Amino acid sequence: QVQLVESGGGLVQAGGSLRLSCAASGRTISRYWMGWFRQAPGKEREFVAAISMNGGSLDYGDSVKGRFTISRDNAKNTVYLQMNSLKSEDTAVYYCAAGSRGVTGRSGYDYWGQGTQVTVSS
């Protein structure tokens, strides 16, 4: 099993930046795709970004392309989400996930963190 804990969320003004971290324990994340999803109040959980086991493949949701960057440090068992040029529409709870299938679908992920709140003021 993998336990995931997100951190780095908070309140930021539109146009600002935040860096989220996801610390994993239980197993090395090197054997998993890692992904970020987000869920705004009253909305479905949506795909944000994903990275393959060795970092060779990246995928982003259309709404964050060019603004967000996912990265991983397998030695530290940590995945990151750098969020730049934040908009009020980015306000959501952000969840880290790990899975053997990965990519963009929720079904590709087996383990989920509890989420961290990101609030962007306009």
Short mmCIF file of N, CA and C in Angstrom, two decimals:
data_model
loop_
_atom_site.label_atom_id
_atom_site.label_comp_id
_atom_site.label_asym_id
_atom_site.label_seq_id
_atom_site.Cartn_x
_atom_site.Cartn_y
_atom_site.Cartn_z
N GLN A 1 0.83 -1.18 0.00
CA GLN A 1 0.00 0.00 0.00
C GLN A 1 0.88 1.25 0.00
N VAL A 2 0.29 2.33 -0.47
CA VAL A 2 0.96 3.61 -0.52
C VAL A 2 0.12 4.62 0.23
N GLN A 3 0.75 5.36 1.10
CA GLN A 3 0.11 6.47 1.78
C GLN A 3 0.63 7.77 1.19
N LEU A 4 -0.27 8.69 0.90
CA LEU A 4 0.08 9.94 0.25
C LEU A 4 -0.41 11.11 1.10
N VAL A 5 0.44 12.09 1.29
CA VAL A 5 0.10 13.28 2.07
C VAL A 5 0.48 14.51 1.28
N GLU A 6 -0.52 15.32 0.95
CA GLU A 6 -0.28 16.56 0.21
C GLU A 6 0.02 17.70 1.18
N SER A 7 0.78 18.66 0.70
CA SER A 7 1.05 19.87 1.46
C SER A 7 1.35 21.01 0.50
N GLY A 8 1.35 22.22 1.01
CA GLY A 8 1.70 23.38 0.21
C GLY A 8 0.53 24.22 -0.24
N GLY A 9 -0.69 23.78 0.03
CA GLY A 9 -1.84 24.57 -0.34
C GLY A 9 -1.97 25.81 0.53
N GLY A 10 -2.85 26.69 0.12
CA GLY A 10 -3.07 27.91 0.86
C GLY A 10 -3.81 28.93 0.05
N LEU A 11 -3.75 30.16 0.52
CA LEU A 11 -4.42 31.28 -0.12
C LEU A 11 -3.41 32.09 -0.91
N VAL A 12 -3.74 32.38 -2.16
CA VAL A 12 -2.85 33.14 -3.02
C VAL A 12 -3.68 34.05 -3.92
N GLN A 13 -3.14 35.19 -4.27
CA GLN A 13 -3.83 36.10 -5.17
C GLN A 13 -3.71 35.63 -6.61
N ALA A 14 -4.68 35.99 -7.42
CA ALA A 14 -4.63 35.67 -8.84
C ALA A 14 -3.32 36.18 -9.44
N GLY A 15 -2.72 35.35 -10.28
CA GLY A 15 -1.44 35.67 -10.87
C GLY A 15 -0.26 35.15 -10.10
N GLY A 16 -0.49 34.70 -8.89
CA GLY A 16 0.57 34.19 -8.05
C GLY A 16 0.88 32.74 -8.31
N SER A 17 1.75 32.19 -7.47
CA SER A 17 2.22 30.81 -7.63
C SER A 17 2.16 30.05 -6.32
N LEU A 18 2.00 28.76 -6.44
CA LEU A 18 2.10 27.84 -5.32
C LEU A 18 2.79 26.57 -5.80
N ARG A 19 3.46 25.92 -4.88
CA ARG A 19 4.09 24.63 -5.17
C ARG A 19 3.54 23.60 -4.19
N LEU A 20 2.83 22.62 -4.72
CA LEU A 20 2.29 21.55 -3.91
C LEU A 20 3.27 20.39 -3.87
N SER A 21 3.30 19.71 -2.74
CA SER A 21 4.13 18.53 -2.58
C SER A 21 3.25 17.36 -2.17
N CYS A 22 3.64 16.18 -2.58
CA CYS A 22 2.97 14.95 -2.20
C CYS A 22 4.02 13.97 -1.73
N ALA A 23 4.03 13.72 -0.43
CA ALA A 23 5.00 12.80 0.16
C ALA A 23 4.37 11.42 0.28
N ALA A 24 5.07 10.43 -0.21
CA ALA A 24 4.58 9.06 -0.20
C ALA A 24 5.35 8.22 0.80
N SER A 25 4.66 7.24 1.35
CA SER A 25 5.28 6.28 2.25
C SER A 25 4.65 4.92 2.03
N GLY A 26 5.30 3.90 2.53
CA GLY A 26 4.79 2.55 2.38
C GLY A 26 5.47 1.79 1.25
N ARG A 27 5.58 2.41 0.10
CA ARG A 27 6.26 1.85 -1.05
C ARG A 27 6.93 2.97 -1.83
N THR A 28 7.95 2.61 -2.57
CA THR A 28 8.58 3.61 -3.43
C THR A 28 7.62 3.98 -4.56
N ILE A 29 7.60 5.27 -4.89
CA ILE A 29 6.71 5.71 -5.96
C ILE A 29 7.29 5.44 -7.33
N SER A 30 8.50 4.93 -7.39
CA SER A 30 9.13 4.69 -8.68
C SER A 30 8.38 3.66 -9.51
N ARG A 31 7.54 2.86 -8.89
CA ARG A 31 6.78 1.84 -9.61
C ARG A 31 5.40 2.33 -10.04
N TYR A 32 5.09 3.61 -9.80
CA TYR A 32 3.76 4.14 -10.07
C TYR A 32 3.79 5.36 -10.96
N TRP A 33 2.76 5.47 -11.79
CA TRP A 33 2.39 6.76 -12.32
C TRP A 33 1.91 7.61 -11.15
N MET A 34 2.18 8.90 -11.21
CA MET A 34 1.70 9.83 -10.20
C MET A 34 0.85 10.89 -10.87
N GLY A 35 -0.24 11.24 -10.22
CA GLY A 35 -1.13 12.22 -10.80
C GLY A 35 -1.64 13.22 -9.78
N TRP A 36 -2.10 14.34 -10.30
CA TRP A 36 -2.80 15.35 -9.51
C TRP A 36 -4.20 15.54 -10.08
N PHE A 37 -5.17 15.57 -9.20
CA PHE A 37 -6.55 15.87 -9.54
C PHE A 37 -7.03 16.99 -8.64
N ARG A 38 -8.12 17.62 -9.02
CA ARG A 38 -8.68 18.67 -8.17
C ARG A 38 -10.20 18.60 -8.21
N GLN A 39 -10.80 19.11 -7.16
CA GLN A 39 -12.25 19.12 -7.06
C GLN A 39 -12.70 20.42 -6.42
N ALA A 40 -13.46 21.19 -7.17
CA ALA A 40 -14.05 22.42 -6.68
C ALA A 40 -15.42 22.10 -6.09
N PRO A 41 -15.93 22.97 -5.22
CA PRO A 41 -17.25 22.71 -4.62
C PRO A 41 -18.33 22.51 -5.68
N GLY A 42 -19.08 21.43 -5.54
CA GLY A 42 -20.15 21.14 -6.46
C GLY A 42 -19.73 20.61 -7.80
N LYS A 43 -18.44 20.37 -7.99
CA LYS A 43 -17.92 19.91 -9.27
C LYS A 43 -17.37 18.49 -9.16
N GLU A 44 -17.24 17.85 -10.31
CA GLU A 44 -16.60 16.54 -10.37
C GLU A 44 -15.09 16.70 -10.20
N ARG A 45 -14.49 15.66 -9.68
CA ARG A 45 -13.04 15.65 -9.58
C ARG A 45 -12.45 15.59 -10.99
N GLU A 46 -11.53 16.50 -11.30
CA GLU A 46 -11.00 16.58 -12.64
C GLU A 46 -9.49 16.36 -12.66
N PHE A 47 -9.03 15.86 -13.78
CA PHE A 47 -7.62 15.60 -13.98
C PHE A 47 -6.84 16.89 -14.15
N VAL A 48 -5.69 16.96 -13.50
CA VAL A 48 -4.82 18.12 -13.59
C VAL A 48 -3.52 17.79 -14.31
N ALA A 49 -2.81 16.77 -13.83
CA ALA A 49 -1.51 16.45 -14.40
C ALA A 49 -1.11 15.03 -14.02
N ALA A 50 -0.26 14.43 -14.83
CA ALA A 50 0.25 13.10 -14.55
C ALA A 50 1.68 12.97 -15.05
N ILE A 51 2.42 12.09 -14.42
CA ILE A 51 3.80 11.86 -14.80
C ILE A 51 4.08 10.36 -14.70
N SER A 52 4.80 9.83 -15.68
CA SER A 52 5.09 8.41 -15.72
C SER A 52 6.15 8.05 -14.68
N MET A 53 6.40 6.76 -14.57
CA MET A 53 7.26 6.25 -13.51
C MET A 53 8.66 6.85 -13.51
N ASN A 54 9.21 7.02 -14.71
CA ASN A 54 10.55 7.59 -14.82
C ASN A 54 10.54 9.05 -15.23
N GLY A 55 9.37 9.65 -15.29
CA GLY A 55 9.26 11.05 -15.66
C GLY A 55 9.32 11.32 -17.14
N GLY A 56 9.35 10.28 -17.96
CA GLY A 56 9.49 10.46 -19.39
C GLY A 56 8.24 10.90 -20.12
N SER A 57 7.09 10.67 -19.52
CA SER A 57 5.82 11.05 -20.13
C SER A 57 5.06 11.97 -19.19
N LEU A 58 4.54 13.05 -19.75
CA LEU A 58 3.77 14.03 -18.98
C LEU A 58 2.44 14.27 -19.66
N ASP A 59 1.44 14.56 -18.87
CA ASP A 59 0.13 14.88 -19.41
C ASP A 59 -0.51 15.93 -18.51
N TYR A 60 -1.25 16.86 -19.13
CA TYR A 60 -1.89 17.94 -18.40
C TYR A 60 -3.31 18.13 -18.87
N GLY A 61 -4.16 18.54 -17.94
CA GLY A 61 -5.49 18.95 -18.33
C GLY A 61 -5.44 20.23 -19.14
N ASP A 62 -6.41 20.38 -20.03
CA ASP A 62 -6.40 21.53 -20.93
C ASP A 62 -6.40 22.86 -20.19
N SER A 63 -7.07 22.92 -19.06
CA SER A 63 -7.20 24.18 -18.35
C SER A 63 -5.92 24.64 -17.65
N VAL A 64 -4.94 23.75 -17.53
CA VAL A 64 -3.71 24.11 -16.81
C VAL A 64 -2.47 24.06 -17.68
N LYS A 65 -2.59 23.64 -18.92
CA LYS A 65 -1.44 23.56 -19.80
C LYS A 65 -0.76 24.91 -19.94
N GLY A 66 0.55 24.90 -19.82
CA GLY A 66 1.32 26.13 -19.92
C GLY A 66 1.46 26.88 -18.61
N ARG A 67 0.72 26.48 -17.60
CA ARG A 67 0.77 27.16 -16.31
C ARG A 67 1.27 26.25 -15.18
N PHE A 68 0.93 24.97 -15.25
CA PHE A 68 1.29 24.02 -14.20
C PHE A 68 2.37 23.08 -14.70
N THR A 69 3.22 22.63 -13.79
CA THR A 69 4.26 21.66 -14.11
C THR A 69 4.30 20.58 -13.05
N ILE A 70 4.21 19.34 -13.47
CA ILE A 70 4.34 18.22 -12.56
C ILE A 70 5.76 17.67 -12.64
N SER A 71 6.30 17.27 -11.52
CA SER A 71 7.63 16.69 -11.48
C SER A 71 7.69 15.67 -10.36
N ARG A 72 8.72 14.85 -10.38
CA ARG A 72 8.86 13.85 -9.33
C ARG A 72 10.32 13.67 -8.97
N ASP A 73 10.54 13.31 -7.72
CA ASP A 73 11.86 12.97 -7.22
C ASP A 73 11.72 11.62 -6.54
N ASN A 74 12.00 10.57 -7.29
CA ASN A 74 11.80 9.23 -6.76
C ASN A 74 12.70 8.94 -5.56
N ALA A 75 13.88 9.54 -5.54
CA ALA A 75 14.79 9.34 -4.41
C ALA A 75 14.20 9.89 -3.12
N LYS A 76 13.41 10.96 -3.23
CA LYS A 76 12.76 11.55 -2.07
C LYS A 76 11.33 11.04 -1.89
N ASN A 77 10.89 10.18 -2.81
CA ASN A 77 9.55 9.63 -2.76
C ASN A 77 8.49 10.73 -2.71
N THR A 78 8.69 11.72 -3.56
CA THR A 78 7.86 12.91 -3.55
C THR A 78 7.53 13.35 -4.97
N VAL A 79 6.31 13.81 -5.16
CA VAL A 79 5.89 14.40 -6.42
C VAL A 79 5.45 15.83 -6.15
N TYR A 80 5.63 16.70 -7.14
CA TYR A 80 5.35 18.11 -6.97
C TYR A 80 4.42 18.61 -8.06
N LEU A 81 3.73 19.68 -7.75
CA LEU A 81 2.94 20.39 -8.74
C LEU A 81 3.24 21.88 -8.58
N GLN A 82 3.96 22.43 -9.53
CA GLN A 82 4.24 23.85 -9.55
C GLN A 82 3.11 24.54 -10.29
N MET A 83 2.45 25.47 -9.64
CA MET A 83 1.31 26.16 -10.20
C MET A 83 1.64 27.64 -10.33
N ASN A 84 1.65 28.12 -11.56
CA ASN A 84 1.95 29.51 -11.85
C ASN A 84 0.75 30.18 -12.50
N SER A 85 0.76 31.50 -12.49
CA SER A 85 -0.31 32.29 -13.11
C SER A 85 -1.68 31.81 -12.66
N LEU A 86 -1.84 31.66 -11.38
CA LEU A 86 -3.06 31.10 -10.83
C LEU A 86 -4.26 32.01 -11.08
N LYS A 87 -5.39 31.36 -11.34
CA LYS A 87 -6.65 32.03 -11.59
C LYS A 87 -7.65 31.63 -10.51
N SER A 88 -8.68 32.43 -10.35
CA SER A 88 -9.71 32.09 -9.39
C SER A 88 -10.34 30.74 -9.71
N GLU A 89 -10.39 30.39 -10.98
CA GLU A 89 -10.95 29.11 -11.40
C GLU A 89 -10.13 27.91 -10.93
N ASP A 90 -8.91 28.15 -10.47
CA ASP A 90 -8.07 27.07 -9.96
C ASP A 90 -8.39 26.71 -8.51
N THR A 91 -9.26 27.47 -7.88
CA THR A 91 -9.63 27.20 -6.51
C THR A 91 -10.28 25.82 -6.40
N ALA A 92 -9.71 24.97 -5.57
CA ALA A 92 -10.19 23.60 -5.42
C ALA A 92 -9.38 22.90 -4.35
N VAL A 93 -9.83 21.71 -3.99
CA VAL A 93 -9.01 20.81 -3.21
C VAL A 93 -8.20 19.98 -4.19
N TYR A 94 -6.91 19.94 -4.00
CA TYR A 94 -6.01 19.22 -4.89
C TYR A 94 -5.59 17.91 -4.25
N TYR A 95 -5.73 16.83 -5.03
CA TYR A 95 -5.44 15.49 -4.55
C TYR A 95 -4.28 14.88 -5.33
N CYS A 96 -3.42 14.24 -4.61
CA CYS A 96 -2.33 13.46 -5.19
C CYS A 96 -2.78 12.00 -5.30
N ALA A 97 -2.35 11.32 -6.36
CA ALA A 97 -2.75 9.94 -6.57
C ALA A 97 -1.59 9.14 -7.16
N ALA A 98 -1.61 7.84 -6.88
CA ALA A 98 -0.61 6.91 -7.40
C ALA A 98 -1.31 5.70 -7.98
N GLY A 99 -0.81 5.20 -9.10
CA GLY A 99 -1.42 4.04 -9.71
C GLY A 99 -0.53 3.38 -10.72
N SER A 100 -0.80 2.13 -11.00
CA SER A 100 -0.01 1.37 -11.96
C SER A 100 -0.37 1.69 -13.39
N ARG A 101 -1.60 2.17 -13.63
CA ARG A 101 -2.05 2.52 -14.98
C ARG A 101 -1.91 4.00 -15.25
N GLY A 102 -2.29 4.81 -14.26
CA GLY A 102 -2.08 6.24 -14.34
C GLY A 102 -2.84 6.93 -15.45
N VAL A 103 -2.14 7.71 -16.21
CA VAL A 103 -2.64 8.62 -17.24
C VAL A 103 -3.72 9.51 -16.66
N THR A 104 -4.80 9.76 -17.42
CA THR A 104 -5.72 10.84 -17.05
C THR A 104 -6.98 10.40 -16.33
N GLY A 105 -7.28 9.13 -16.33
CA GLY A 105 -8.51 8.66 -15.74
C GLY A 105 -8.37 8.30 -14.27
N ARG A 106 -9.41 8.58 -13.50
CA ARG A 106 -9.39 8.23 -12.09
C ARG A 106 -9.20 6.73 -11.88
N SER A 107 -9.70 5.92 -12.82
CA SER A 107 -9.59 4.48 -12.69
C SER A 107 -8.15 4.00 -12.78
N GLY A 108 -7.25 4.83 -13.26
CA GLY A 108 -5.86 4.46 -13.36
C GLY A 108 -5.07 4.62 -12.08
N TYR A 109 -5.73 5.09 -11.04
CA TYR A 109 -5.05 5.36 -9.77
C TYR A 109 -5.66 4.57 -8.64
N ASP A 110 -4.80 4.01 -7.82
CA ASP A 110 -5.22 3.12 -6.74
C ASP A 110 -5.16 3.77 -5.36
N TYR A 111 -4.32 4.76 -5.20
CA TYR A 111 -4.10 5.37 -3.90
C TYR A 111 -4.27 6.88 -4.00
N TRP A 112 -4.89 7.44 -2.99
CA TRP A 112 -5.23 8.86 -2.99
C TRP A 112 -4.88 9.50 -1.66
N GLY A 113 -4.40 10.74 -1.72
CA GLY A 113 -4.20 11.51 -0.52
C GLY A 113 -5.48 12.16 -0.05
N GLN A 114 -5.41 12.86 1.06
CA GLN A 114 -6.58 13.51 1.64
C GLN A 114 -6.87 14.86 1.01
N GLY A 115 -5.93 15.40 0.28
CA GLY A 115 -6.14 16.66 -0.41
C GLY A 115 -5.62 17.85 0.36
N THR A 116 -5.32 18.91 -0.38
CA THR A 116 -4.91 20.17 0.21
C THR A 116 -5.66 21.30 -0.50
N GLN A 117 -6.13 22.24 0.28
CA GLN A 117 -6.97 23.32 -0.26
C GLN A 117 -6.11 24.40 -0.90
N VAL A 118 -6.48 24.77 -2.11
CA VAL A 118 -5.89 25.91 -2.79
C VAL A 118 -6.99 26.91 -3.07
N THR A 119 -6.81 28.12 -2.58
CA THR A 119 -7.78 29.17 -2.78
C THR A 119 -7.10 30.35 -3.46
N VAL A 120 -7.64 30.75 -4.60
CA VAL A 120 -7.08 31.86 -5.37
C VAL A 120 -8.07 33.01 -5.34
N SER A 121 -7.65 34.12 -4.80
CA SER A 121 -8.50 35.30 -4.71
C SER A 121 -8.31 36.17 -5.95
N SER A 122 -9.41 36.70 -6.46
CA SER A 122 -9.36 37.52 -7.65
C SER A 122 -9.28 39.00 -7.33
#
